Amino acid sequence: MTVVVGVDASPHAGVVLEKAIEEAELHEAELHVVHVFNPPVVYLEVPIDLVMVKDAELAAVWGAIEEKLARAPIDIIRTDLDGYPPDTLVAYAEDVGATLLVVGTRGRGELASLILGSTSSRAIHLAKCDVLVVKPPAG
């Protein structure tokens, strides 16, 4: 069994990761922790260094969950990809033969999700494997 979890720079990513670790441990599964970089769409006349933006995002994402990854009682495969997050996560899950894809809700925030769409909603519709959507704690 293989579990794939998508992580981002949202505060909720740690909760999503913990749930994925719990599921992988419960099912004695391999865990793939995947971050998908989706370059921002910006219409400015000022050039943007996308390499710098990507490097900063990767540092923020992996730095925020490093402690949880280090404490995990299972082996973890870390993967960085580029693309549209829901489609890229689903394709990756299919490529590795995942039986479960774990994603969070509303990592981008309310406005961006309305404009760009929800990763969890699209993953549910596209994935061939089961999808576990982890909601933020109430409060």
PDB file of C-alpha atoms in Angstrom:
ATOM      1  CA  MET A   1       0.000   0.000   0.000  1.00  0.00           C
ATOM      2  CA  THR A   2       1.128   3.523  -0.776  1.00  0.00           C
ATOM      3  CA  VAL A   3      -0.177   6.767   0.709  1.00  0.00           C
ATOM      4  CA  VAL A   4       0.465  10.108  -0.983  1.00  0.00           C
ATOM      5  CA  VAL A   5      -0.042  13.385   0.879  1.00  0.00           C
ATOM      6  CA  GLY A   6       0.032  16.866  -0.590  1.00  0.00           C
ATOM      7  CA  VAL A   7       1.617  19.584   1.524  1.00  0.00           C
ATOM      8  CA  ASP A   8       1.784  23.328   1.073  1.00  0.00           C
ATOM      9  CA  ALA A   9       2.798  26.393   3.052  1.00  0.00           C
ATOM     10  CA  SER A  10      -0.542  26.714   4.857  1.00  0.00           C
ATOM     11  CA  PRO A  11      -0.732  26.360   8.643  1.00  0.00           C
ATOM     12  CA  HIS A  12      -3.055  23.377   8.090  1.00  0.00           C
ATOM     13  CA  ALA A  13      -0.381  21.354   6.249  1.00  0.00           C
ATOM     14  CA  GLY A  14       1.026  19.964   9.504  1.00  0.00           C
ATOM     15  CA  VAL A  15      -2.376  18.555  10.493  1.00  0.00           C
ATOM     16  CA  VAL A  16      -2.778  16.995   7.040  1.00  0.00           C
ATOM     17  CA  LEU A  17       0.694  15.456   7.289  1.00  0.00           C
ATOM     18  CA  GLU A  18      -0.013  14.035  10.749  1.00  0.00           C
ATOM     19  CA  LYS A  19      -3.169  12.352   9.439  1.00  0.00           C
ATOM     20  CA  ALA A  20      -1.271  10.900   6.479  1.00  0.00           C
ATOM     21  CA  ILE A  21       1.461   9.565   8.782  1.00  0.00           C
ATOM     22  CA  GLU A  22      -1.226   8.008  10.979  1.00  0.00           C
ATOM     23  CA  GLU A  23      -2.884   6.326   7.960  1.00  0.00           C
ATOM     24  CA  ALA A  24       0.417   5.094   6.538  1.00  0.00           C
ATOM     25  CA  GLU A  25       1.486   3.698   9.897  1.00  0.00           C
ATOM     26  CA  LEU A  26      -1.890   2.031  10.450  1.00  0.00           C
ATOM     27  CA  HIS A  27      -1.768   0.305   7.075  1.00  0.00           C
ATOM     28  CA  GLU A  28       2.001  -0.299   7.093  1.00  0.00           C
ATOM     29  CA  ALA A  29       2.170   1.751   3.915  1.00  0.00           C
ATOM     30  CA  GLU A  30       4.884   3.690   2.176  1.00  0.00           C
ATOM     31  CA  LEU A  31       4.326   7.460   2.555  1.00  0.00           C
ATOM     32  CA  HIS A  32       5.094   9.945  -0.204  1.00  0.00           C
ATOM     33  CA  VAL A  33       5.026  13.581   0.928  1.00  0.00           C
ATOM     34  CA  VAL A  34       4.569  15.780  -2.128  1.00  0.00           C
ATOM     35  CA  HIS A  35       4.747  19.520  -2.616  1.00  0.00           C
ATOM     36  CA  VAL A  36       3.614  20.991  -5.927  1.00  0.00           C
ATOM     37  CA  PHE A  37       4.950  24.405  -6.860  1.00  0.00           C
ATOM     38  CA  ASN A  38       2.434  26.396  -8.871  1.00  0.00           C
ATOM     39  CA  PRO A  39       4.043  29.623 -10.060  1.00  0.00           C
ATOM     40  CA  PRO A  40       1.973  32.679  -9.191  1.00  0.00           C
ATOM     41  CA  VAL A  41       0.186  34.362 -12.038  1.00  0.00           C
ATOM     42  CA  VAL A  42       1.249  37.968 -11.889  1.00  0.00           C
ATOM     43  CA  TYR A  43       0.613  40.637 -14.455  1.00  0.00           C
ATOM     44  CA  LEU A  44       3.271  43.204 -13.671  1.00  0.00           C
ATOM     45  CA  GLU A  45       5.815  44.949 -15.750  1.00  0.00           C
ATOM     46  CA  VAL A  46       8.415  44.099 -13.143  1.00  0.00           C
ATOM     47  CA  PRO A  47      10.330  40.872 -13.782  1.00  0.00           C
ATOM     48  CA  ILE A  48       9.964  38.221 -11.097  1.00  0.00           C
ATOM     49  CA  ASP A  49      12.698  35.736 -10.269  1.00  0.00           C
ATOM     50  CA  LEU A  50      10.654  32.513 -10.196  1.00  0.00           C
ATOM     51  CA  VAL A  51      13.644  30.504  -9.015  1.00  0.00           C
ATOM     52  CA  MET A  52      13.878  32.725  -5.948  1.00  0.00           C
ATOM     53  CA  VAL A  53      10.108  32.489  -5.379  1.00  0.00           C
ATOM     54  CA  LYS A  54      10.203  28.696  -5.704  1.00  0.00           C
ATOM     55  CA  ASP A  55      13.216  28.355  -3.403  1.00  0.00           C
ATOM     56  CA  ALA A  56      11.526  30.509  -0.755  1.00  0.00           C
ATOM     57  CA  GLU A  57       8.317  28.474  -0.996  1.00  0.00           C
ATOM     58  CA  LEU A  58      10.177  25.167  -0.727  1.00  0.00           C
ATOM     59  CA  ALA A  59      12.061  26.406   2.324  1.00  0.00           C
ATOM     60  CA  ALA A  60       8.796  27.512   3.953  1.00  0.00           C
ATOM     61  CA  VAL A  61       6.936  24.278   3.173  1.00  0.00           C
ATOM     62  CA  TRP A  62       9.611  21.794   4.205  1.00  0.00           C
ATOM     63  CA  GLY A  63      10.844  23.922   7.116  1.00  0.00           C
ATOM     64  CA  ALA A  64       7.374  24.060   8.659  1.00  0.00           C
ATOM     65  CA  ILE A  65       6.955  20.266   8.658  1.00  0.00           C
ATOM     66  CA  GLU A  66      10.552  19.142   9.181  1.00  0.00           C
ATOM     67  CA  GLU A  67      10.051  18.230  12.835  1.00  0.00           C
ATOM     68  CA  LYS A  68       6.969  16.113  12.056  1.00  0.00           C
ATOM     69  CA  LEU A  69       8.836  14.326   9.266  1.00  0.00           C
ATOM     70  CA  ALA A  70      11.809  13.621  11.523  1.00  0.00           C
ATOM     71  CA  ARG A  71       9.597  12.140  14.255  1.00  0.00           C
ATOM     72  CA  ALA A  72       7.552   9.952  11.908  1.00  0.00           C
ATOM     73  CA  PRO A  73       7.902   6.250  12.762  1.00  0.00           C
ATOM     74  CA  ILE A  74       7.840   5.302   9.068  1.00  0.00           C
ATOM     75  CA  ASP A  75       9.982   5.831   6.009  1.00  0.00           C
ATOM     76  CA  ILE A  76       9.030   8.884   3.993  1.00  0.00           C
ATOM     77  CA  ILE A  77       9.720   9.777   0.385  1.00  0.00           C
ATOM     78  CA  ARG A  78       9.797  13.535  -0.238  1.00  0.00           C
ATOM     79  CA  THR A  79       8.968  14.836  -3.680  1.00  0.00           C
ATOM     80  CA  ASP A  80       8.863  18.315  -5.209  1.00  0.00           C
ATOM     81  CA  LEU A  81       6.926  18.808  -8.425  1.00  0.00           C
ATOM     82  CA  ASP A  82       5.791  21.712 -10.587  1.00  0.00           C
ATOM     83  CA  GLY A  83       2.300  22.165 -11.975  1.00  0.00           C
ATOM     84  CA  TYR A  84      -1.315  22.664 -11.072  1.00  0.00           C
ATOM     85  CA  PRO A  85      -1.535  21.058  -7.609  1.00  0.00           C
ATOM     86  CA  PRO A  86      -4.665  18.884  -7.863  1.00  0.00           C
ATOM     87  CA  ASP A  87      -3.859  17.492 -11.308  1.00  0.00           C
ATOM     88  CA  THR A  88      -0.197  16.977 -10.458  1.00  0.00           C
ATOM     89  CA  LEU A  89      -0.957  15.258  -7.128  1.00  0.00           C
ATOM     90  CA  VAL A  90      -3.490  12.938  -8.744  1.00  0.00           C
ATOM     91  CA  ALA A  91      -1.097  12.057 -11.582  1.00  0.00           C
ATOM     92  CA  TYR A  92       1.707  11.391  -9.085  1.00  0.00           C
ATOM     93  CA  ALA A  93      -0.577   9.212  -6.943  1.00  0.00           C
ATOM     94  CA  GLU A  94      -1.516   7.209 -10.011  1.00  0.00           C
ATOM     95  CA  ASP A  95       2.139   6.898 -11.125  1.00  0.00           C
ATOM     96  CA  VAL A  96       3.211   5.411  -7.772  1.00  0.00           C
ATOM     97  CA  GLY A  97       0.137   3.205  -7.450  1.00  0.00           C
ATOM     98  CA  ALA A  98      -1.227   4.993  -4.399  1.00  0.00           C
ATOM     99  CA  THR A  99      -4.221   3.509  -2.659  1.00  0.00           C
ATOM    100  CA  LEU A 100      -4.882   6.718  -0.728  1.00  0.00           C
ATOM    101  CA  LEU A 101      -4.350  10.405  -1.484  1.00  0.00           C
ATOM    102  CA  VAL A 102      -4.498  12.737   1.520  1.00  0.00           C
ATOM    103  CA  VAL A 103      -5.166  16.453   1.011  1.00  0.00           C
ATOM    104  CA  GLY A 104      -6.308  19.353   3.135  1.00  0.00           C
ATOM    105  CA  THR A 105      -9.052  21.880   2.620  1.00  0.00           C
ATOM    106  CA  ARG A 106      -8.599  25.481   1.577  1.00  0.00           C
ATOM    107  CA  GLY A 107      -4.816  25.785   1.758  1.00  0.00           C
ATOM    108  CA  ARG A 108      -4.912  28.900  -0.419  1.00  0.00           C
ATOM    109  CA  GLY A 109      -7.617  30.694   1.511  1.00  0.00           C
ATOM    110  CA  GLU A 110     -11.207  31.495   0.680  1.00  0.00           C
ATOM    111  CA  LEU A 111     -10.734  34.039  -2.106  1.00  0.00           C
ATOM    112  CA  ALA A 112      -8.025  32.142  -3.979  1.00  0.00           C
ATOM    113  CA  SER A 113     -10.018  28.912  -3.755  1.00  0.00           C
ATOM    114  CA  LEU A 114     -13.032  30.629  -5.287  1.00  0.00           C
ATOM    115  CA  ILE A 115     -10.949  31.929  -8.162  1.00  0.00           C
ATOM    116  CA  LEU A 116      -8.554  29.028  -8.680  1.00  0.00           C
ATOM    117  CA  GLY A 117     -10.649  26.110  -7.447  1.00  0.00           C
ATOM    118  CA  SER A 118     -10.266  23.722  -4.588  1.00  0.00           C
ATOM    119  CA  THR A 119      -7.476  21.164  -4.675  1.00  0.00           C
ATOM    120  CA  SER A 120      -9.471  18.749  -2.535  1.00  0.00           C
ATOM    121  CA  SER A 121     -12.606  19.004  -4.669  1.00  0.00           C
ATOM    122  CA  ARG A 122     -10.733  18.454  -7.921  1.00  0.00           C
ATOM    123  CA  ALA A 123      -8.667  15.604  -6.460  1.00  0.00           C
ATOM    124  CA  ILE A 124     -11.844  13.826  -5.347  1.00  0.00           C
ATOM    125  CA  HIS A 125     -13.195  14.008  -8.887  1.00  0.00           C
ATOM    126  CA  LEU A 126      -9.988  13.034 -10.707  1.00  0.00           C
ATOM    127  CA  ALA A 127      -8.331  10.435  -8.483  1.00  0.00           C
ATOM    128  CA  LYS A 128      -8.668   6.733  -9.164  1.00  0.00           C
ATOM    129  CA  CYS A 129      -7.715   5.947  -5.580  1.00  0.00           C
ATOM    130  CA  ASP A 130      -9.506   6.910  -2.378  1.00  0.00           C
ATOM    131  CA  VAL A 131      -9.077  10.526  -1.270  1.00  0.00           C
ATOM    132  CA  LEU A 132      -9.026  11.569   2.377  1.00  0.00           C
ATOM    133  CA  VAL A 133      -9.802  15.262   2.864  1.00  0.00           C
ATOM    134  CA  VAL A 134      -8.547  16.576   6.203  1.00  0.00           C
ATOM    135  CA  LYS A 135     -10.451  19.530   7.606  1.00  0.00           C
ATOM    136  CA  PRO A 136      -8.824  22.065   9.918  1.00  0.00           C
ATOM    137  CA  PRO A 137      -9.505  21.679  13.632  1.00  0.00           C
ATOM    138  CA  ALA A 138     -12.654  23.444  14.772  1.00  0.00           C
ATOM    139  CA  GLY A 139     -12.125  26.661  16.586  1.00  0.00           C
TER     140      GLY A 139
END
